[in-house]
Coordinates of N, CA and C and ligand atoms in Angstrom, one line a residue:
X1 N 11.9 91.0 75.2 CA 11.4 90.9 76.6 C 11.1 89.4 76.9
X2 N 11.5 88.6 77.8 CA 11.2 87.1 77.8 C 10.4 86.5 79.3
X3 N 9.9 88.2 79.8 CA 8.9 87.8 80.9 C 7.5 87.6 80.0
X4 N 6.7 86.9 80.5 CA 5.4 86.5 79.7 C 4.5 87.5 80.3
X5 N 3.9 88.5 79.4 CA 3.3 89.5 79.5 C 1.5 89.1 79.5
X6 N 1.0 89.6 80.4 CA -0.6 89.0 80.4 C -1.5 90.6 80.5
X7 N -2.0 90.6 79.8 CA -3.2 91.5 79.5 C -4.9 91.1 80.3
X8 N -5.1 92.1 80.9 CA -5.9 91.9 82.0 C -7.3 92.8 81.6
X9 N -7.9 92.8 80.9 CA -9.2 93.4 80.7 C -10.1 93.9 81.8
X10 N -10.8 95.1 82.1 CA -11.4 95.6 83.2 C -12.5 95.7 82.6
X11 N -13.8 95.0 83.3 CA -15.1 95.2 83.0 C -15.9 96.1 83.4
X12 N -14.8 97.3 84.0 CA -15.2 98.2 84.6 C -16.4 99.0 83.2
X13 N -15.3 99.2 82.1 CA -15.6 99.4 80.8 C -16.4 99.0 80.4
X14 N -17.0 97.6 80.3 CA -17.8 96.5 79.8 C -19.5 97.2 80.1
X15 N -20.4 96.9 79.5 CA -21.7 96.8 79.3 C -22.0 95.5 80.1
X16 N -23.1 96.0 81.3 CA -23.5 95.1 81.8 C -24.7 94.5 82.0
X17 N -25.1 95.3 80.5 CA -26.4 94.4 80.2 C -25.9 92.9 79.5
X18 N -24.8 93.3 79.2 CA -24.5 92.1 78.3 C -23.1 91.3 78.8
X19 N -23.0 91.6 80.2 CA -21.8 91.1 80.7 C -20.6 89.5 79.9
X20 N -21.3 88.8 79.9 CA -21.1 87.6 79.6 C -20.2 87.0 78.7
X21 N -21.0 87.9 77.7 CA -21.0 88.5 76.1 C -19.6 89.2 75.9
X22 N -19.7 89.8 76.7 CA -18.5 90.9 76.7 C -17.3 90.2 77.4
X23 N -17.0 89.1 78.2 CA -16.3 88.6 78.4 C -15.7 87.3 78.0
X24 N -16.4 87.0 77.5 CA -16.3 86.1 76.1 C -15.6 86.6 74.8
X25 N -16.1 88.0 74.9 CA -15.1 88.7 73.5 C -13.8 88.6 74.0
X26 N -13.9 89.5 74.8 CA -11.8 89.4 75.4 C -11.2 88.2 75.2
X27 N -12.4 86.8 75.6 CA -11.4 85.3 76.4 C -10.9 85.3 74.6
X28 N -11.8 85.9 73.7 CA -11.5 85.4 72.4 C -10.6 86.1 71.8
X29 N -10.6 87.5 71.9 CA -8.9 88.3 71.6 C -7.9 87.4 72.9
X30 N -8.2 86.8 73.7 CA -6.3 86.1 73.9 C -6.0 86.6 75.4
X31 N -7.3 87.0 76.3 CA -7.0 87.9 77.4 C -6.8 86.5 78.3
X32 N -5.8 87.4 79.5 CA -5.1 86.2 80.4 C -6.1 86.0 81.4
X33 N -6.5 87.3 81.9 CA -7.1 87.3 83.3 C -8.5 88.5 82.9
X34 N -9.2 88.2 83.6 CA -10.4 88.8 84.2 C -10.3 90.3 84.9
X35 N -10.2 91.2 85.0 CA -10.2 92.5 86.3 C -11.4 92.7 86.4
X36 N -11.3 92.7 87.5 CA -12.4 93.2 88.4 C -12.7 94.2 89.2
X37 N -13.1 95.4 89.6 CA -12.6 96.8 90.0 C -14.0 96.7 91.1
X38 N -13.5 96.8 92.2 CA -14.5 96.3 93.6 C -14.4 97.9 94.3
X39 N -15.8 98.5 94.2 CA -15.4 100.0 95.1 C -16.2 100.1 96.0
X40 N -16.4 100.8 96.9 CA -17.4 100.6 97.8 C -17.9 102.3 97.9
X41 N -17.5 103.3 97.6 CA -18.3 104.8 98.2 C -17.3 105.2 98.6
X42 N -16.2 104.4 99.8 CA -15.5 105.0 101.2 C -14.2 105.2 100.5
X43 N -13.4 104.0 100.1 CA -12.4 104.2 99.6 C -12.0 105.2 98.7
X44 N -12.7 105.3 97.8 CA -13.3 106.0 96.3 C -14.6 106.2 96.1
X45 N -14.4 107.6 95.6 CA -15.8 108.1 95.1 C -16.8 107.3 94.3
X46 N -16.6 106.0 94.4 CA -17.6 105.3 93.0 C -17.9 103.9 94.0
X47 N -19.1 103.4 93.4 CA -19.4 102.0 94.0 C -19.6 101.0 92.8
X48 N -19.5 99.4 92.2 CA -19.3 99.2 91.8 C -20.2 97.7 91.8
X49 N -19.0 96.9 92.2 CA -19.5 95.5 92.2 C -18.8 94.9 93.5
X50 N -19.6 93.6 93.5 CA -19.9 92.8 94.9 C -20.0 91.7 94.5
X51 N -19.3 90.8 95.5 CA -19.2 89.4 94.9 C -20.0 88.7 94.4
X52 N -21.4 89.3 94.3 CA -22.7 88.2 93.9 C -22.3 88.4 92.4
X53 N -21.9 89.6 92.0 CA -21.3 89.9 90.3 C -20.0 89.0 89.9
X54 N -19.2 88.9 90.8 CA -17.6 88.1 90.6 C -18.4 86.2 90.4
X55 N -19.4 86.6 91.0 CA -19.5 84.8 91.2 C -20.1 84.6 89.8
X56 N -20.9 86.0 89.0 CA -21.9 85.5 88.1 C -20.6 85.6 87.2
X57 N -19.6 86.1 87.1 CA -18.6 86.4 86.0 C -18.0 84.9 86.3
X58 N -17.8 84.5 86.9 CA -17.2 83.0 87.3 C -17.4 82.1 86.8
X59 N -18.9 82.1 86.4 CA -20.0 81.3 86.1 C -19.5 81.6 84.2
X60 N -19.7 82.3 83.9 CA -19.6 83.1 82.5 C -17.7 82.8 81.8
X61 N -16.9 82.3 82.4 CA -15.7 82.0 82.3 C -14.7 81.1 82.6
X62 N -13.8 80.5 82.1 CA -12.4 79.9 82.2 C -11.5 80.4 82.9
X63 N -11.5 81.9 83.0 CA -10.6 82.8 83.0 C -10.0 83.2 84.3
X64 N -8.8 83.2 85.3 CA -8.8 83.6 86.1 C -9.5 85.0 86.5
X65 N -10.0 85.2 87.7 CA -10.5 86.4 88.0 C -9.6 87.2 88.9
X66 N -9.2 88.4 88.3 CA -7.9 89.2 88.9 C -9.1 90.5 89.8
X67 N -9.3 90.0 90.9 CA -10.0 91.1 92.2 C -9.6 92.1 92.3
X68 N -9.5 93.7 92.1 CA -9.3 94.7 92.8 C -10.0 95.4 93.6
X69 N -9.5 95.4 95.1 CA -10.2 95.8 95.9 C -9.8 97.1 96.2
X70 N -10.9 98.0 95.8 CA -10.9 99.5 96.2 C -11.8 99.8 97.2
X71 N -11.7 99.3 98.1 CA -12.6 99.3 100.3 C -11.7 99.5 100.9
X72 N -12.4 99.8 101.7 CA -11.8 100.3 103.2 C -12.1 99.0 103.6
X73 N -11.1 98.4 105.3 CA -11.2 97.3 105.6 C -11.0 96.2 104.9
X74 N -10.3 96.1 103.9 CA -10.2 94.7 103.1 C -10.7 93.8 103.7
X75 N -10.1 93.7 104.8 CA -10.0 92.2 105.4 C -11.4 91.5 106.1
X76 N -12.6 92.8 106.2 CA -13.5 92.0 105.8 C -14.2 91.4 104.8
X77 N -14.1 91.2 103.8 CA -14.3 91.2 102.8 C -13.6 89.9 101.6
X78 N -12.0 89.3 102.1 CA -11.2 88.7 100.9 C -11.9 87.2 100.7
X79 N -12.5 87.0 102.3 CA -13.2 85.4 102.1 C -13.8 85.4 101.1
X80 N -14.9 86.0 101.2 CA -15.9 86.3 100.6 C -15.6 86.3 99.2
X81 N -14.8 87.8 98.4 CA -14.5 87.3 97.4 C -13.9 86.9 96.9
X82 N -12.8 85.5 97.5 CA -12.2 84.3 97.3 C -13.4 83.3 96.8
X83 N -14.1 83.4 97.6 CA -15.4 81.8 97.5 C -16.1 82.1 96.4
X84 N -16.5 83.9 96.2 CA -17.0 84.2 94.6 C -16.6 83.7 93.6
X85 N -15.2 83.6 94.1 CA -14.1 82.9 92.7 C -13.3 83.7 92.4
X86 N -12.6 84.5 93.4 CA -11.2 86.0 93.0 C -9.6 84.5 92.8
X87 N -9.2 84.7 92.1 CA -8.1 84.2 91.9 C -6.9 84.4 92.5
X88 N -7.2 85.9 91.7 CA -5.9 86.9 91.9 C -7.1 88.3 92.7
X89 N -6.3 88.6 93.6 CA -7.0 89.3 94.9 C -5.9 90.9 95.6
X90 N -6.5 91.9 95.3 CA -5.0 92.5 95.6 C -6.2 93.7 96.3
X91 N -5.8 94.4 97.6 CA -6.1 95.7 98.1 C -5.2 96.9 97.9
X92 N -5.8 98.1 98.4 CA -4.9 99.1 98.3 C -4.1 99.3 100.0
X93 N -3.0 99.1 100.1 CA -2.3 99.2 101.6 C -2.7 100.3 102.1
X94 N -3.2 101.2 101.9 CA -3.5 102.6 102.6 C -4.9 101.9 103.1
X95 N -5.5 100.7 102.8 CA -7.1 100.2 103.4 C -7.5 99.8 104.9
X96 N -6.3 99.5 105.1 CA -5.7 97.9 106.2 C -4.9 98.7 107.1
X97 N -5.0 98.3 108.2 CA -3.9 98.6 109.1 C -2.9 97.1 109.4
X98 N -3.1 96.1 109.2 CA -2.6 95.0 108.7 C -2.2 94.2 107.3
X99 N -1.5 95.1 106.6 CA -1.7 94.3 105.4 C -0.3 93.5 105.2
X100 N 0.5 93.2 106.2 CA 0.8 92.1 106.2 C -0.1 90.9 106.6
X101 N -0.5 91.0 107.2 CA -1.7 89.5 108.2 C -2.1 89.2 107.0
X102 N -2.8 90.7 106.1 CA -4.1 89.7 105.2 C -3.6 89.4 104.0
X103 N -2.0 89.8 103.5 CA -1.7 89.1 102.5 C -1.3 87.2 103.1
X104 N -0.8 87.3 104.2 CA -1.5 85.5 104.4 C -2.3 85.1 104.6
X105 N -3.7 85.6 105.1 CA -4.7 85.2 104.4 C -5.3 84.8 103.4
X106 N -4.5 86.0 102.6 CA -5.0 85.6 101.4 C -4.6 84.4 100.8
X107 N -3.1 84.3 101.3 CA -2.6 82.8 100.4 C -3.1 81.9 101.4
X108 N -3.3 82.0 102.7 CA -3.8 80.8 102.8 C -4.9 79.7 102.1
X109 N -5.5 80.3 100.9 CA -6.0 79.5 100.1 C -5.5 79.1 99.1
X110 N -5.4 78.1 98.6 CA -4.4 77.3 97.7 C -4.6 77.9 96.7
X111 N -3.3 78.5 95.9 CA -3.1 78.5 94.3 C -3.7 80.0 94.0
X112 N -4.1 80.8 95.4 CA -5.1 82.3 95.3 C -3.4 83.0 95.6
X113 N -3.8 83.9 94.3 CA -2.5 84.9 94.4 C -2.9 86.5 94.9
X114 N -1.9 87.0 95.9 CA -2.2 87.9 96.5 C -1.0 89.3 96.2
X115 N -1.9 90.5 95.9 CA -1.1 91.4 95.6 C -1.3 92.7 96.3
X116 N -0.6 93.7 96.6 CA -1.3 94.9 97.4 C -1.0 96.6 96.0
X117 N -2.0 97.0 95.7 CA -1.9 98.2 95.0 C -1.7 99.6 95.6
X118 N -0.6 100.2 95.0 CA -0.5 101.5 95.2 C -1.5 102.4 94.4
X119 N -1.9 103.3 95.5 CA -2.2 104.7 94.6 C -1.1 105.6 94.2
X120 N -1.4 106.4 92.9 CA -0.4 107.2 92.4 C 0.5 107.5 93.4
X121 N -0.1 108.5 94.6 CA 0.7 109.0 95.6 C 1.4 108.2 96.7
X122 N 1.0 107.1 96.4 CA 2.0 106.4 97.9 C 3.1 105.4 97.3
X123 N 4.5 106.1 98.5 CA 5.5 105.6 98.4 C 5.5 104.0 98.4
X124 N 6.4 103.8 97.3 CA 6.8 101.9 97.2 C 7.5 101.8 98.3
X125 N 7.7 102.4 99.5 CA 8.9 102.0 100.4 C 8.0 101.2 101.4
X126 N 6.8 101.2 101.5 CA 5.0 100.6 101.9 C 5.4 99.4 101.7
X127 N 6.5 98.7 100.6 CA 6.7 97.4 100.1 C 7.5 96.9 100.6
X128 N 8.6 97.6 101.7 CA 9.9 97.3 101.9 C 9.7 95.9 102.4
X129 N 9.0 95.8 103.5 CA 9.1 94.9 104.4 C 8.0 93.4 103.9
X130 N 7.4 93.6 102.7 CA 6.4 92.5 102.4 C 6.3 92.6 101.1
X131 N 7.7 93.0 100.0 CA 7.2 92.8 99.0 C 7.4 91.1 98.4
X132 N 8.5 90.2 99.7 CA 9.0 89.4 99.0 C 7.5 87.8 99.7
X133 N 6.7 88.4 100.4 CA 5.4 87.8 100.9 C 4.4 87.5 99.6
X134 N 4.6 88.7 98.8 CA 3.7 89.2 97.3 C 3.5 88.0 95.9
X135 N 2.4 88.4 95.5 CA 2.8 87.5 94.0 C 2.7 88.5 93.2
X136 N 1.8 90.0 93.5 CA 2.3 90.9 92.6 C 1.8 92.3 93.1
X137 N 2.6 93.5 92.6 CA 2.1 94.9 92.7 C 1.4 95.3 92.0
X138 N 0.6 96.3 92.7 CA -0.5 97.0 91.6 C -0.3 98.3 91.9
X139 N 0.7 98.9 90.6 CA 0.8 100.3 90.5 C -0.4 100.8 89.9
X140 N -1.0 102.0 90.5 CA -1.7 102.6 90.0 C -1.0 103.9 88.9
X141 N -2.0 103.7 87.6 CA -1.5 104.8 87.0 C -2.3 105.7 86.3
X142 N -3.7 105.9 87.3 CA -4.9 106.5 87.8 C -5.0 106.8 88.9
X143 N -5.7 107.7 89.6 CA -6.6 107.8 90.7 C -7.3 106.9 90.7
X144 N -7.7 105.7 91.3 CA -8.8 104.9 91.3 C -10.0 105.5 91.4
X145 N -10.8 104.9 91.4 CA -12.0 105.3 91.1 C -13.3 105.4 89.6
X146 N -12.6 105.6 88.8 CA -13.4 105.3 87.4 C -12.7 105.2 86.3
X147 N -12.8 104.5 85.7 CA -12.3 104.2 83.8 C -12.6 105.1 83.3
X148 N -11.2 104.7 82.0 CA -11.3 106.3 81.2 C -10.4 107.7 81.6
X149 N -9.7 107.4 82.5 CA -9.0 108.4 83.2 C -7.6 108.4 82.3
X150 N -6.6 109.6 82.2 CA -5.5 109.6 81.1 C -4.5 109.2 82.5
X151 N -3.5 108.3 81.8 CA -2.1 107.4 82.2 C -1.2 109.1 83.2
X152 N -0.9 108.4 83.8 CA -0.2 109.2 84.9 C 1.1 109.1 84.4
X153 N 2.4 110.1 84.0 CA 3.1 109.7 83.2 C 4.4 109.2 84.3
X154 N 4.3 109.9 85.5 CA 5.4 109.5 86.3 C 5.1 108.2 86.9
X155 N 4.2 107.3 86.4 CA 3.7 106.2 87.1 C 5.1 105.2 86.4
X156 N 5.7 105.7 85.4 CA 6.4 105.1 84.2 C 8.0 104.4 85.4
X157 N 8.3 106.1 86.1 CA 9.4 105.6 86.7 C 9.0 104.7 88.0
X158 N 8.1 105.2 88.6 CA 7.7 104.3 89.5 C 7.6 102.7 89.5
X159 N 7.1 102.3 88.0 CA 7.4 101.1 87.8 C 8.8 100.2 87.5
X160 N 9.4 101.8 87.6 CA 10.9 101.2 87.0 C 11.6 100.7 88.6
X161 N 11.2 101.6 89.6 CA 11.7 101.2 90.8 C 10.9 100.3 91.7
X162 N 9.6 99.7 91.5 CA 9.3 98.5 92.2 C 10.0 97.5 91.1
X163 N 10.2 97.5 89.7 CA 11.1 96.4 89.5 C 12.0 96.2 89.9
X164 N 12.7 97.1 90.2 CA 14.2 97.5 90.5 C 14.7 96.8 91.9
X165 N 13.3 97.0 92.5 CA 13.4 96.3 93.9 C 13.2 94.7 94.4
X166 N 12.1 94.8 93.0 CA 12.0 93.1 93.1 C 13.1 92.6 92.6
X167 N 14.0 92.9 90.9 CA 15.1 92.2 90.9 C 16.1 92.0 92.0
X168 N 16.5 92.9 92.0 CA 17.5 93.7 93.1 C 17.4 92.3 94.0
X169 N 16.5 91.9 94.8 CA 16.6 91.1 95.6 C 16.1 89.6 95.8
X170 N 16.2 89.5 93.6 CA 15.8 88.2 93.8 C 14.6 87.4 93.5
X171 N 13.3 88.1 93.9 CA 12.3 88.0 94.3 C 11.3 87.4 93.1
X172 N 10.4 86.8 92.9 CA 9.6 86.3 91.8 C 7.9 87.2 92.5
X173 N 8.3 88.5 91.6 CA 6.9 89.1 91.5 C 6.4 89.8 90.6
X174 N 5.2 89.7 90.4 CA 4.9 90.7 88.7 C 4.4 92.0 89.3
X175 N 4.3 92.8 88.1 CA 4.2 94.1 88.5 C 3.0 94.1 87.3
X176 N 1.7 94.7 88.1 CA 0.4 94.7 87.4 C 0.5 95.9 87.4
X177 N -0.3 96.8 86.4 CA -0.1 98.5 86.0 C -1.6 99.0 85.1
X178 N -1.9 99.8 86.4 CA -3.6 99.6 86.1 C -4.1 101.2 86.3
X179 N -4.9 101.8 84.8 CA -5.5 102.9 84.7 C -4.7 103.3 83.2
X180 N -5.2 104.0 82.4 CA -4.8 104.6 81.2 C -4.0 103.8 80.1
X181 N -4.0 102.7 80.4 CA -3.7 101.7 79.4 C -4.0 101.6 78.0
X182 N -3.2 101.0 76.9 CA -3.6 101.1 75.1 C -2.6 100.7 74.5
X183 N -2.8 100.5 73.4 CA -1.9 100.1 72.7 C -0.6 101.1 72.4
X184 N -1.2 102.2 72.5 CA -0.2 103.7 72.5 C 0.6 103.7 73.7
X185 N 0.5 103.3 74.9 CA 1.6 102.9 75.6 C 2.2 101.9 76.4
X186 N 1.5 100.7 76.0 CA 1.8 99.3 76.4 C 3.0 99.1 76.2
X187 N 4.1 99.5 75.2 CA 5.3 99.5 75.6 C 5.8 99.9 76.4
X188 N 5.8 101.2 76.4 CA 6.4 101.8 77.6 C 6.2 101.3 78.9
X189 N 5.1 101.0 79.2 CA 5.5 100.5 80.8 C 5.9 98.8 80.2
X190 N 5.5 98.2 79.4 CA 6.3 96.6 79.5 C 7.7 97.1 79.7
X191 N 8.3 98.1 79.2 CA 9.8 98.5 79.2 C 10.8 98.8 80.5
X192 N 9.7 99.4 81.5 CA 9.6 99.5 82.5 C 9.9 98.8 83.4
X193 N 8.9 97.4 82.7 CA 8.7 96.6 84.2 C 7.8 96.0 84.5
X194 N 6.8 96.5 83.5 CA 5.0 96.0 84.2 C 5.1 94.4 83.4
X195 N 4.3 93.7 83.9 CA 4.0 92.6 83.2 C 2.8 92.0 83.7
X196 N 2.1 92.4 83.9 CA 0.5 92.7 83.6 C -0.2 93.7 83.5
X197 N -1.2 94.1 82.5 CA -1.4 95.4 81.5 C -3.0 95.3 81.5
X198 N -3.9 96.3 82.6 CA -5.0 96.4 82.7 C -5.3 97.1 81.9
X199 N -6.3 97.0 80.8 CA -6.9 98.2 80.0 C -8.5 98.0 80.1
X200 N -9.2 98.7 80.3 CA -10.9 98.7 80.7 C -11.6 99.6 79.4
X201 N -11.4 101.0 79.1 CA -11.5 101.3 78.2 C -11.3 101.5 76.6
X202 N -9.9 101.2 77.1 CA -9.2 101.2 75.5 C -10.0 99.2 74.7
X203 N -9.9 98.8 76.0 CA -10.9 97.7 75.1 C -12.3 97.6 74.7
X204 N -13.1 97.7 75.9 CA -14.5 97.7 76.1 C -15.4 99.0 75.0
X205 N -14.1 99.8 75.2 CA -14.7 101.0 74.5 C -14.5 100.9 72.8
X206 N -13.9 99.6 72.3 CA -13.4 99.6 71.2 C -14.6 98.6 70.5
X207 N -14.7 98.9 69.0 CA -15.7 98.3 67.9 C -15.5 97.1 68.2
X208 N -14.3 97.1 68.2 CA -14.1 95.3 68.1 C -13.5 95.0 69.1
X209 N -13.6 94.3 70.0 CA -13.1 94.0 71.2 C -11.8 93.1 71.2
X210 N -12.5 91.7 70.8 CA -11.2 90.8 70.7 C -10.1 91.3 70.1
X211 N -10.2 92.6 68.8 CA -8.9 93.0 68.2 C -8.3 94.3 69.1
X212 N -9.2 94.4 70.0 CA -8.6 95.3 70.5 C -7.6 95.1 71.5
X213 N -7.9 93.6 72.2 CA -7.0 93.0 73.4 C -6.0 92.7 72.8
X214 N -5.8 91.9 71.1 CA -4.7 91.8 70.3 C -3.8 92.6 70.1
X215 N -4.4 93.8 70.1 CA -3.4 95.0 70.1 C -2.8 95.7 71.0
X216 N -3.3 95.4 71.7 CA -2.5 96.1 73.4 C -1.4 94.6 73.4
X217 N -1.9 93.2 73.1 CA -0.5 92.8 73.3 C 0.1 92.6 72.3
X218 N -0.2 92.8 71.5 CA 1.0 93.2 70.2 C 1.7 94.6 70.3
X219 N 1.3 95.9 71.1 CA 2.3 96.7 71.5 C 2.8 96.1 72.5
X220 N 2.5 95.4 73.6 CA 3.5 95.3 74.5 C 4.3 94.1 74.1
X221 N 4.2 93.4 72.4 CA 5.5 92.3 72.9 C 6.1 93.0 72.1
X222 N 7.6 93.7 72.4 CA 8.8 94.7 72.7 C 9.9 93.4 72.7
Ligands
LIG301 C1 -9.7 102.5 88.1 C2 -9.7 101.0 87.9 C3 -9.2 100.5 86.6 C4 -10.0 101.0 85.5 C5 -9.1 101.1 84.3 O1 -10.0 102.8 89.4 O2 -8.9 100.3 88.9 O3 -9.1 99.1 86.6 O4 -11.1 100.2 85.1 O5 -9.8 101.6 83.2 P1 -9.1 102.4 82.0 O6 -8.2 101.3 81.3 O7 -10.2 102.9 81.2 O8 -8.2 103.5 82.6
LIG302 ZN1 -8.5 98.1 88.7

């Protein structure tokens, strides 16, 4: 496979007495990016974190910070956690009744990469008209809402057809693949198509951390 595969650790998982700490272990197993899992109540049953936490993880890192926003209304909200320090910034399109507008938004800040997530149930056809605006998709392959949830298996083909769509036409976009993630099936979706690989519990939940992030990308390099 000679797309560069990046592993995205979710501190959804993480201990946040010891945040810091914990994100320091991943930077040291070899992780690319930061995730960050943003909920509010409305979107999803769960609430979570808020930029005053993205800004302290900011503080605590080198690391790009990969935003996911699980809110209603995105578009209150991307300034905000752009200035906390979101890098990489992506909502779920079922949030917005604009989500073309606020993916320029979002790039209108330099070098901030902007992506829009699917839930299990919503059609990629949501992408037709702005996938080629994107820097990347976020298949879900959970229900959002909480870590620790098992991999959705038809999420597998799904990933095969937003790649399908992005080659097809050209387009320079990655495909991020977020919920149920491990070393047990990091191939399979790299095979697919994903090329960025969220795992929250298969890491955080592991003895050893840094060897845990080693190993999800040592299954996914295929
Ligand atoms: C789910 C979140 C995920 C979650 C992944 O709503 O978006 O990022 O933390 O956790 P695992 O890897 O445990 O499924
Ligand atoms: Zn997430």
């Amino acid at each position: 496979m000679d797309r560069e595969i990046l592993i995205a650790p979710s501190i959804l998982s993480a201990d946040f007495g010891c945040l810091a700490d914990q994100v320091k272990q991943v930077a040291e197993g070899g992780a690319d990016l930061i995730h960050v899992d943003v909920m509010d109540g409305h979107f999803v049953p769960n609430i979570t974190i808020g930029p005053l936490v993205v800004e302290a993880v900011k503080r605590s890192t080198t690391l790009p910070l990969d935003v996911h926003l699980m809110i209603d209304n995105p578009e209150k909200y991307v300034d905000r956690f752009i200035e906390a320090g979101a890098s990489w910034l992506s909502f779920h399109v079922e949030a917005t009744n604009h989500a073309h507008r606020l993916v320029q938004r979002i790039k209108e800040y330099p070098g901030t990469k902007a992506g829009i997530a699917l839930n299990p149930a919503t059609p990629v056809t949501h992408l037709q008209y702005i996938l080629e605006n994107l820097d990347f998709v976020l298949v879900m392959s959970v229900n959002p809402g909480f870590g620790g949830q098992k991999f959705i298996p038809g999420s597998l083909s799904k990933i095969e057809v937003v790649r399908h769509m992005i080659d097809s036409q050209g387009f320079d976009v990655r495909i991020e693949v977020d919920g149920g993630i491990s070393d047990k099936n990091a191939d399979k979706v790299v095979l697919k198509g994903a090329d960025i690989l969220v795992a929250g519990s298969a890491v955080f939940g592991a003895s050893n951390i840094p060897q845990a992030v080693r190993g999800i990308r040592k299954a996914a390099s295929i």
